[in-house]
Amino acid sequence: MDPKDIDLNMVMDRLDSNSSPLDCLVNPHDCALSETCAQQEVWKTVEASVRNVLSNITVADLAERQSSLAGQTALAARFT
């Protein structure tokens, strides 16, 4: 698979990584307050936003950023 076709959201899903800051977002039935919890609504929105950002960054993008940062570090080292 081409790194340009693999977004970071796919990587998170493949690693079965839970990015939820609250357990109740993963298992809402475990919390008696989940139906009326304002925090849960806010964190669901945050989680959706994070997933949206991750879905717009590919492995190729990440590799390119890393390469660019490594180049900047090497360049800075030459002038210090």
Coordinates of C-alpha atoms in Angstrom, one line a residue:
M1 CA 0.0 0.0 0.0
D2 CA 1.3 3.5 -0.9
P3 CA 2.1 5.7 2.1
K4 CA 0.1 8.4 0.4
D5 CA -3.0 6.2 0.8
I6 CA -2.6 5.5 4.5
D7 CA -3.8 8.2 6.8
L8 CA -3.0 8.4 10.5
N9 CA -6.6 7.6 11.4
M10 CA -6.2 4.3 9.6
V11 CA -3.0 3.7 11.5
M12 CA -4.7 4.4 14.9
D13 CA -7.5 2.0 13.9
R14 CA -5.1 -0.7 12.8
L15 CA -3.2 -0.4 16.1
D16 CA -6.5 -0.6 17.9
S17 CA -5.4 2.6 19.7
N18 CA -7.9 4.2 21.9
S19 CA -7.5 8.0 21.8
S20 CA -10.4 8.6 24.0
P21 CA -9.6 10.6 27.1
L22 CA -12.5 9.0 29.0
D23 CA -13.3 5.3 29.3
C24 CA -17.0 6.2 29.1
L25 CA -16.6 7.3 25.5
V26 CA -15.5 3.8 24.6
N27 CA -18.0 2.0 26.8
P28 CA -20.9 4.5 27.4
H29 CA -23.0 1.7 28.9
D30 CA -20.6 1.4 31.8
C31 CA -21.6 4.8 33.1
A32 CA -24.9 5.5 34.6
L33 CA -24.6 9.2 33.8
S34 CA -23.7 8.8 30.1
E35 CA -27.2 9.8 28.8
T36 CA -27.0 13.2 30.6
C37 CA -23.3 13.9 30.8
A38 CA -22.2 17.3 29.3
Q39 CA -18.5 16.2 29.6
Q40 CA -19.2 13.2 27.4
E41 CA -20.7 15.4 24.7
V42 CA -17.7 17.7 24.7
W43 CA -15.2 14.9 24.6
K44 CA -17.0 13.2 21.7
T45 CA -16.7 16.4 19.8
V46 CA -13.0 16.6 20.7
E47 CA -12.4 13.0 19.6
A48 CA -14.2 13.6 16.3
S49 CA -12.0 16.6 15.7
V50 CA -8.9 14.7 16.4
R51 CA -10.0 11.9 14.1
N52 CA -10.7 14.4 11.4
V53 CA -7.2 15.9 11.7
L54 CA -5.6 12.5 11.6
S55 CA -7.6 11.4 8.6
N56 CA -6.1 14.4 6.7
I57 CA -2.5 13.5 7.4
T58 CA -0.9 10.5 5.6
V59 CA 2.1 8.5 6.4
A60 CA 3.8 10.1 3.4
D61 CA 3.0 13.5 4.9
L62 CA 4.5 12.5 8.2
A63 CA 7.7 11.2 6.6
E64 CA 8.0 14.4 4.6
R65 CA 7.6 16.5 7.8
Q66 CA 10.2 14.4 9.5
S67 CA 12.6 14.7 6.7
S68 CA 12.1 18.5 6.6
L69 CA 12.7 18.8 10.4
A70 CA 15.8 16.6 10.1
G71 CA 17.1 18.9 7.4
Q72 CA 16.4 22.0 9.4
T73 CA 18.2 20.5 12.4
A74 CA 21.2 19.7 10.3
L75 CA 21.2 23.1 8.8
A76 CA 21.0 24.8 12.2
A77 CA 23.8 22.7 13.5
R78 CA 26.1 23.9 10.7
F79 CA 25.6 27.6 11.7
T80 CA 25.9 27.2 15.5

